[in-house]
Amino acid sequence: MQNLNTRTGRPDTAVDRSGNSFLIVSFGSGENAALARAWIAEAAELGQVQWLTFSEINAETRRQLRQALASSLNGVRIMIVGRQFDVLQTVALARAAGALEKEVLSLVTNAVDLPIYCAHCRATSSVVGGVGDVVTCPACDRTVEIHAHLSGVRGSYLASDALARELP
């Protein structure tokens, strides 16, 4: 399984003090926004801070994130907090934009949803489940098994036909 530098729960250290600018991304409100504000307060003492807050990841969110990532300079630290689907998808965007693993800190505050990449319809979707579970792909309605392979490029777990082994 690939490490996307994603943690569940509270991080041991909040802000990487070696950064000279900070992009903080939060999804949702409440605890997530409060944690983002704490990061902002600490990071503001070290350099320029940009905060993007969204309810969820969607096409417009992705566009705004790509724009912010494209304008980032060397030394940026990217900090992401939210539900698992949003965080993994955002980490994948950051990595695709050239961010190194050590430049990204992510915190999952709700691990109920899981991003899956369906090997059959090639869609990335959010499902409730975990590795080894059998679920219905929201995009193609195929019964798929969620595998332990986490793709850093896609920010999702691989899912494939759960019944393929039983076909004649």
Backbone as a ProteinNet text record, in pm:
[ID]
protein_1_A
[PRIMARY]
MQNLNTRTGRPDTAVDRSGNSFLIVSFGSGENAALARAWIAEAAELGQVQWLTFSEINAETRRQLRQALASSLNGVRIMIVGRQFDVLQTVALARAAGALEKEVLSLVTNAVDLPIYCAHCRATSSVVGGVGDVVTCPACDRTVEIHAHLSGVRGSYLASDALARELP
[TERTIARY]
84.2	0	89.6	56.8	134.8	99.2	200.1	177.8	149.1	32	-2.2	12.7	83.3	106.6	-25.6	-120.8	-252.4	-266.9	-309.7	-328.6	-475.3	-516.9	-650.5	-633.2	-713.9	-700.1	-624.3	-570.6	-497	-349.1	-286.5	-144.7	-57.4	61.4	156.5	208.5	243.7	289.4	201	162.1	68.7	138	229.1	285.6	434.2	473.8	614.6	684.6	764.6	827.5	935.3	969.9	1068.4	1004.7	873.1	805.2	819	813.2	816.2	685.2	594.2	457.6	369.2	240.2	150	18.9	-25.8	-156.6	-236.6	-337.9	-420.9	-556.2	-596.3	-721.2	-806.5	-928.1	-1017.9	-1150.9	-1208.4	-1338.8	-1435.6	-1552.7	-1652.9	-1633.5	-1703.6	-1697.2	-1665.1	-1700	-1680.6	-1535.6	-1506.5	-1372.3	-1269	-1306.2	-1212.4	-1173.1	-1270	-1241.3	-1161.6	-1192.2	-1118.5	-972.1	-947.8	-810.2	-738.7	-806.2	-746.2	-709.2	-796.5	-767.6	-645.5	-631.9	-514.7	-387.7	-394.2	-280.3	-245.9	-348.5	-327.9	-256.5	-301.2	-240.4	-92.6	-60.6	78.9	162	106.3	179.3	200.6	108.3	118.9	244.7	296	419.8	542.3	525.6	639.2	643.3	529.7	526.7	385.9	373.8	245.1	153.9	25.1	-72.4	-189.9	-229.3	-351.2	-442.7	-568.5	-664.9	-777	-798.5	-911	-1002.7	-1129.7	-1224.7	-1341.8	-1380.9	-1485.1	-1577.9	-1697.2	-1785.7	-1746.6	-1706.6	-1665.9	-1585.2	-1522.3	-1447.7	-1542.2	-1535.7	-1615.3	-1536.9	-1596.3	-1524	-1472.4	-1553.3	-1510.4	-1401	-1414.8	-1311.9	-1179	-1183.2	-1061.8	-997.1	-1078.8	-1025.7	-954	-1017	-956.8	-829.5	-831.5	-713.1	-597.7	-627.6	-522	-460.8	-544	-495.1	-404.6	-446.7	-366.2	-235.4	-240.4	-120	-23.6	-77.8	6.8	79.8	21.1	84.3	175.1	185.1	269.3	417	499.6	643.8	716.4	845.7	927.6	915	912.7	903.7	761.7	662.7	524.3	499.3	417.5	369.3	218.9	168.6	26.4	-34.6	-137.3	-201	-349.6	-398.9	-534.4	-606.3	-729.4	-809.9	-952.2	-1010.2	-1147.7	-1178.8	-1289	-1328.9	-1237.8	-1228.4	-1132	-1135.3	-1252.8	-1262.9	-1200.7	-1239.9	-1190.1	-1039.5	-989.7	-847.1	-764.5	-800.7	-722.2	-722.7	-836.8	-843.3	-756.8	-753.5	-672.7	-524	-487.1	-347.1	-301.5	-385.6	-350.9	-330.4	-415	-397.9	-265.8	-232.7	-107.7	11.9	6.7	117.4	128.5	15.2	16.5	75.2	60	114.1	262.7	319.6	462.9	501.6	404.2	436.2	501.8	604.2	670.6	593.2	612.4	541.2	562.8	686.3	715.9	657.4	610.1	550.8	401.2	343.3	198.7	167.4	87.3	35.3	-115.6	-170.3	-315.2	-370.6	-490.4	-556.2	-699.5	-731.4	-865.7	-943.1	-1051.6	-1132.6	-1258.7	-1289	-1403.5	-1366.1	-1348.7	-1302	-1414.1	-1537.7	-1650.1	-1651.6	-1625.8	-1629	-1491.5	-1490.4	-1366.1	-1371.4	-1266.5	-1264.1	-1220.6	-1297.3	-1259.1	-1246	-1153.5	-1139	-1186.8	-1296	-1351.8	-1272	-1213.8	-1132.8	-1216.4	-1348.4	-1435	-1489.6	-1542.6	-1597.6	-1499.3	-1390.2	-1282.3	-1326.2	-1427.9	-1474.2	-1420.2	-1395.3	-1360.7	-1485.3	-1524.3	-1648.3	-1625.5	-1715.7	-1713.1	-1810.7	-1762	-1847.1	-1826	-1921.5	-1905.2	-1856.2	-1736.7	-1678	-1530.4	-1465.9	-1323.5	-1258.9	-1129	-1053	-1108.9	-1132.4	-1186.7	-1337.9	-1404.1	-1550.6	-1596.9	-1717.1	-1782.7	-1893	-1888.6	-1983.8	-2032.8	-2131.9	-2179.6	-2112.8	-2053	-1991.2	-2102.2	-2095.2	-2198.9	-2207.1	-2098.9	-2097.9	-2153.4	-2127	-2169.6	-2257.9	-2283.8	-2369.1	-2311.7	-2184.3	-2120.7	-2085.9	-2094.3	-2052.8	-1901.1	-1834.1	-1687.7	-1632.1	-1511.1	-1437.8	-1333.3	-1318.8	-1220.1	-1088.7	-984.2	-852.6	-766.6	-659.5	-571.3	-483	-482.7	-397	-451.3	-375	-409	-320.7	-381	-307.1	-284.3	-158.4	-124.7	-160.8	-159.6	-193.9	-343.1	-423.7	-569.2	-630.9	-558.3	-613.8	-732	-721.8	-832.8	-781.8	-868	-838.7	-891.7	-821.1	-863.4	-981.5	-1079.7	-1194.2	-1216.6	-1243.2	-1269.9	-1381.5	-1433.7	-1549.5	-1531.8	-1620.3	-1612.4	-1648	-1715.1	-1760.4	-1670.9	-1565.7	-1481.8	-1420.4	-1387.3	-1326.9	-1426.3	-1554	-1657	-1713.5	-1668.1	-1719.5	-1668.7	-1747.1	-1705.5	-1585
-117.2	0	124.7	219.2	341.7	435.3	498.8	595.4	730.7	783.9	917.7	1019.4	980.3	1071.4	1120.1	1029.7	1062.5	999.3	1078.3	1029.2	1038.2	949.6	957.3	1000.2	1093.5	1146.6	1276.3	1316	1442.8	1421.4	1514.5	1498.2	1522.6	1458.4	1481.3	1624	1671.8	1808.8	1873.1	1994.5	2059.8	2117.5	2209.7	2283.9	2250.4	2221.9	2197.3	2333.1	2359	2489.7	2517.9	2419.6	2444.2	2506.6	2515	2575.3	2726.7	2786.4	2932.1	2990.4	2903.6	2943.9	2820.9	2846.7	2739.3	2748.2	2633.8	2620.7	2527.5	2582.2	2504.3	2482.2	2355.5	2317.4	2243.6	2293.9	2224.5	2196.7	2084.1	2042.6	2034.4	2092.9	2090.3	2203.8	2194	2299	2234.9	2302.1	2247.3	2219.5	2095.2	2054.9	2079.1	2052	2068.9	2215.2	2304	2447.2	2497	2445.9	2486.9	2444.5	2324.2	2277.7	2361.9	2392.7	2476.5	2613.6	2671.8	2802.5	2794.6	2685.4	2667.6	2658.2	2584.4	2576.4	2714.4	2789.9	2924.5	3013.1	3010.3	3093.7	3059.9	2932.8	2891.7	2922.8	2894.2	2914.5	3062.2	3147.5	3290.7	3352	3291.9	3340.5	3304.1	3211	3159	3207.1	3243.5	3283.5	3309.9	3327.2	3355.5	3233.7	3259.4	3151.1	3174.5	3070.4	3073.1	2963.5	2999.1	2901.4	2884.5	2761	2726.8	2636	2670.9	2588.3	2553.5	2426.9	2375.1	2283.2	2262.5	2165.4	2023.7	2007.3	1876.7	1896.7	1791.2	1801.2	1774.4	1861.1	1847.7	1913.5	1928.8	1983	2124.9	2209.6	2346.8	2348.8	2264.5	2253.3	2212.3	2112.9	2066	2179.1	2257.3	2368	2468.2	2504.6	2600.6	2544.1	2417.3	2354.8	2350.3	2312.1	2309	2447.7	2550	2687.1	2726.3	2696.6	2729.6	2651.3	2524.5	2442.2	2489.5	2530.8	2578.5	2707.3	2787	2913.6	2899.5	2779.4	2755.5	2758.7	2803.2	2812.4	2707.9	2691.6	2602.1	2640.8	2542	2567.8	2568.9	2550.8	2548.7	2420.1	2430.5	2314.4	2311.8	2197.7	2181.3	2100.6	2155.9	2090.8	2073.8	1950.7	1917.3	1848.2	1890	1826.7	1807.5	1690.5	1664.5	1516.7	1484	1343.4	1271.2	1141.6	1059.3	1079.1	1078	1092.1	1224	1333.6	1465.9	1477.4	1426	1435	1355.5	1230.3	1147.9	1206.2	1258.6	1319.1	1445.3	1524	1645.9	1613.6	1512.8	1471	1428	1354.3	1311.7	1432.3	1534	1656.3	1724.9	1731.6	1795.6	1719.3	1588.3	1507	1521.2	1527.2	1544.8	1680.7	1778.4	1912.7	1920.8	1811.8	1808	1815.4	1817.5	1821.6	1690.9	1703.1	1586.3	1536	1409.8	1350.4	1430.3	1475.2	1546.5	1688.4	1737.2	1871.4	1871.1	1752.3	1740	1674.3	1742.2	1685	1675.8	1559	1543.9	1476.4	1516.2	1462.9	1425.3	1298.1	1247.1	1251.3	1325.7	1335	1249.7	1196.2	1107.9	1005.4	880.7	775.1	683.1	729.4	644.8	622.7	727.2	714.8	676.4	610.8	563.8	590.1	648.6	664.2	533.1	490.1	370.7	406.2	338.2	348.3	215.1	217.6	95.6	59.4	-58.8	-105	-129.5	-132.2	-165.3	-41	53	174.3	291	273	371.5	501.1	491.9	609.1	602.2	718.7	727.9	773.2	698.1	725.7	712.1	768.6	757.3	647.9	555.8	449.8	439.3	379.6	348.2	204.5	188.1	55.2	64.1	-49.7	-57.1	-164.5	-175.5	-274.5	-413.8	-489.4	-624.4	-630	-516.5	-514.2	-528	-578.2	-587.2	-482.3	-394.5	-283.8	-274.8	-190.7	-162.3	-35	-40.9	79	178.5	300.4	400.1	440.3	424.3	468.7	365.1	235.1	133.3	23.4	29.8	-68.5	-209.6	-226	-357.1	-386.8	-511.9	-553.3	-567.3	-484	-481.3	-505.8	-560	-579.5	-469.1	-410.7	-305.6	-372.4	-345.3	-404.2	-310.3	-364.4	-286.7	-188.6	-193.7	-105.5	38.1	127	269.9	340.7	401.6	471.1	616.2	654.5	793.3	884.2	830.7	909.3	939.9	844	860.6	901.1	880	910	820.6	694.4	601.8	458.6	373.2	230.3	161.8	59.7	-17	-105.4	-111.1	-200.7	-274.7	-405.2	-484.2	-582.7	-639.6	-727.5	-834.9	-835.3	-930.4	-1071.3	-1084.6	-1215.1	-1273.6	-1203.4	-1247.4	-1385	-1416.3	-1546.5	-1661.1	-1628.6	-1731.4	-1752.3	-1673.2	-1687	-1816	-1879.5	-2007.6	-1990
0	0	0	-83.6	-93.2	20.5	78.5	185.7	124.7	150.3	102.7	214.2	321.3	433.1	491	501.6	554.6	691.7	786	922.4	959.7	1047.3	1104.2	1249.1	1293	1428.5	1427.1	1539	1548.9	1518.1	1445.6	1413.8	1535.3	1536.2	1645.1	1641.5	1523.8	1507.3	1403.1	1428	1337.5	1215	1233	1121.8	1105.1	981.4	949.9	947.5	1046.4	1063.4	959.1	875.2	770.3	645.9	643.4	529.3	529.2	409.2	403.6	352.3	308.2	277.2	299.3	313.9	354.3	277.4	226.6	164.6	253.8	316.3	408.2	341.7	334.7	269	370.9	391.4	484.4	415.9	454.9	403.5	520.2	503.7	609.2	707.4	817.6	919.2	1053.5	1160.9	1294.2	1325.8	1364.5	1405.6	1294.7	1170.1	1059.1	1042.3	1046	1033.1	1153.8	1271.7	1392.5	1382.8	1334.2	1317.9	1212.6	1103.3	999	1055.8	1137.5	1198.5	1290.3	1362.1	1449.1	1364.8	1254.4	1163.4	1108.5	1071.5	1015.7	1116.7	1239.9	1344.1	1361.9	1361.7	1378.4	1253.3	1135.4	1010.2	979.6	1021.6	992.7	1053.7	1158.2	1220.5	1136.8	1041.1	964.5	819.7	764.5	623.9	576.4	445.4	382.2	392	419	434	340.2	270.4	190.4	243.9	270.9	322.3	221.7	180.2	94.8	174.9	179.7	253.5	162.7	166.8	79.1	159.3	107	171.4	128.3	2.4	-49.6	-176.7	-221.8	-347.2	-463.6	-563.1	-684.8	-798.2	-914.5	-1030	-1002.6	-942.6	-913	-806.2	-706.1	-602.5	-665.1	-752.2	-818.6	-899.4	-969.3	-1048.6	-958.3	-847.4	-754.8	-690.6	-656.2	-597.4	-697.6	-822.2	-924.2	-943.5	-942.9	-959	-841.7	-719.9	-601.9	-602.2	-638.8	-642.1	-750.9	-864.1	-973.8	-937.1	-849.4	-811.1	-688.6	-634.2	-516.9	-555.3	-462.8	-484.7	-401.1	-430	-347.7	-201.2	-115.4	27.8	81.2	-7.4	38.8	116.7	218.3	292.2	274.3	233.2	204.3	316.5	378.8	493.7	462.3	474.4	432.4	547.5	574.1	678.8	626.9	656.6	616.1	614.3	546.1	537.2	439.9	455.4	383.1	231.4	170.8	26	-19.6	44.1	6.3	25.8	137.6	168.6	68.3	41.7	-50.5	-191.4	-234.5	-366.7	-374.2	-266.6	-263.6	-257.3	-179.9	-174.9	-314.3	-387	-522.7	-614.3	-601.1	-680.5	-647.5	-519.4	-477.3	-532.7	-524.2	-575.1	-727	-797.6	-942.5	-980.9	-892.7	-917.9	-883.4	-831.5	-803.9	-657.5	-568.8	-425.7	-382.8	-300.7	-245.4	-124.5	-91.3	21.9	150.5	174.1	298.4	300.9	187.4	181.4	209.3	221.6	238.8	372.6	451.2	575.8	560.1	583.2	570.9	694.4	728.3	846.1	811	825.2	800.2	931.3	933.3	1054.7	1047.5	930.2	914.7	809.2	851.3	761	714.8	718.6	678.8	528.2	451.5	305.8	252.6	139.9	81.1	-68.8	-125.4	-270.3	-335.6	-435	-509.8	-657.2	-723.2	-867.3	-923.4	-998.1	-1055.7	-1180.4	-1180.3	-1292.4	-1417.6	-1402.6	-1515.5	-1584.9	-1510.5	-1572.6	-1565.1	-1489.5	-1475.8	-1408.7	-1325.6	-1249.7	-1107.1	-1050.4	-909.1	-836.1	-734.6	-661.4	-512.5	-437.1	-291.8	-248.9	-165.5	-112.3	37.9	105.4	246.5	252.1	303.6	308.6	337.1	336.1	362	277.8	290.7	215.8	244	138	149.4	139.6	151.9	143.4	-1.2	-16.3	-146.3	-146.7	-248.1	-258	-402.4	-423.3	-558	-606.9	-725.1	-783.3	-814.8	-759.7	-786.7	-934.2	-1007.7	-1146.9	-1243.8	-1219.7	-1317.5	-1258.1	-1128.9	-1060.3	-1056.5	-1087	-1080.1	-933.7	-893.8	-760.9	-761.7	-679.9	-680.8	-541.7	-540.3	-415.2	-404.6	-286.2	-263.7	-224.5	-302.2	-278.4	-194	-139.2	-51.1	-127.9	-259.8	-339.3	-337.5	-277.1	-273.9	-375.3	-475.9	-580.4	-540.6	-533.4	-505.4	-620.8	-741.3	-859.6	-862.4	-826.2	-831	-697.1	-589.4	-457.6	-425.1	-466	-444.2	-436.6	-383.6	-375.5	-500.9	-545.8	-661.8	-624.1	-712	-694.9	-825.9	-814.2	-935.1	-907.9	-1013.3	-1007.6	-901	-804.7	-693.9	-737	-848.3	-893.4	-1002.6	-1040.4	-1153.4	-1130.2	-1007.5	-978.7	-995.3	-991.3	-998.2	-1137.7	-1235	-1369.4	-1431.5	-1520.4	-1582.3	-1671.5
[MASK]
++++++++++++++++++++++++++++++++++++++++++++++++++++++++++++++++++++++++++++++++++++++++++++++++++++++++++++++++++++++++++++++++++++++++++++++++++++++++++++++++++++++++

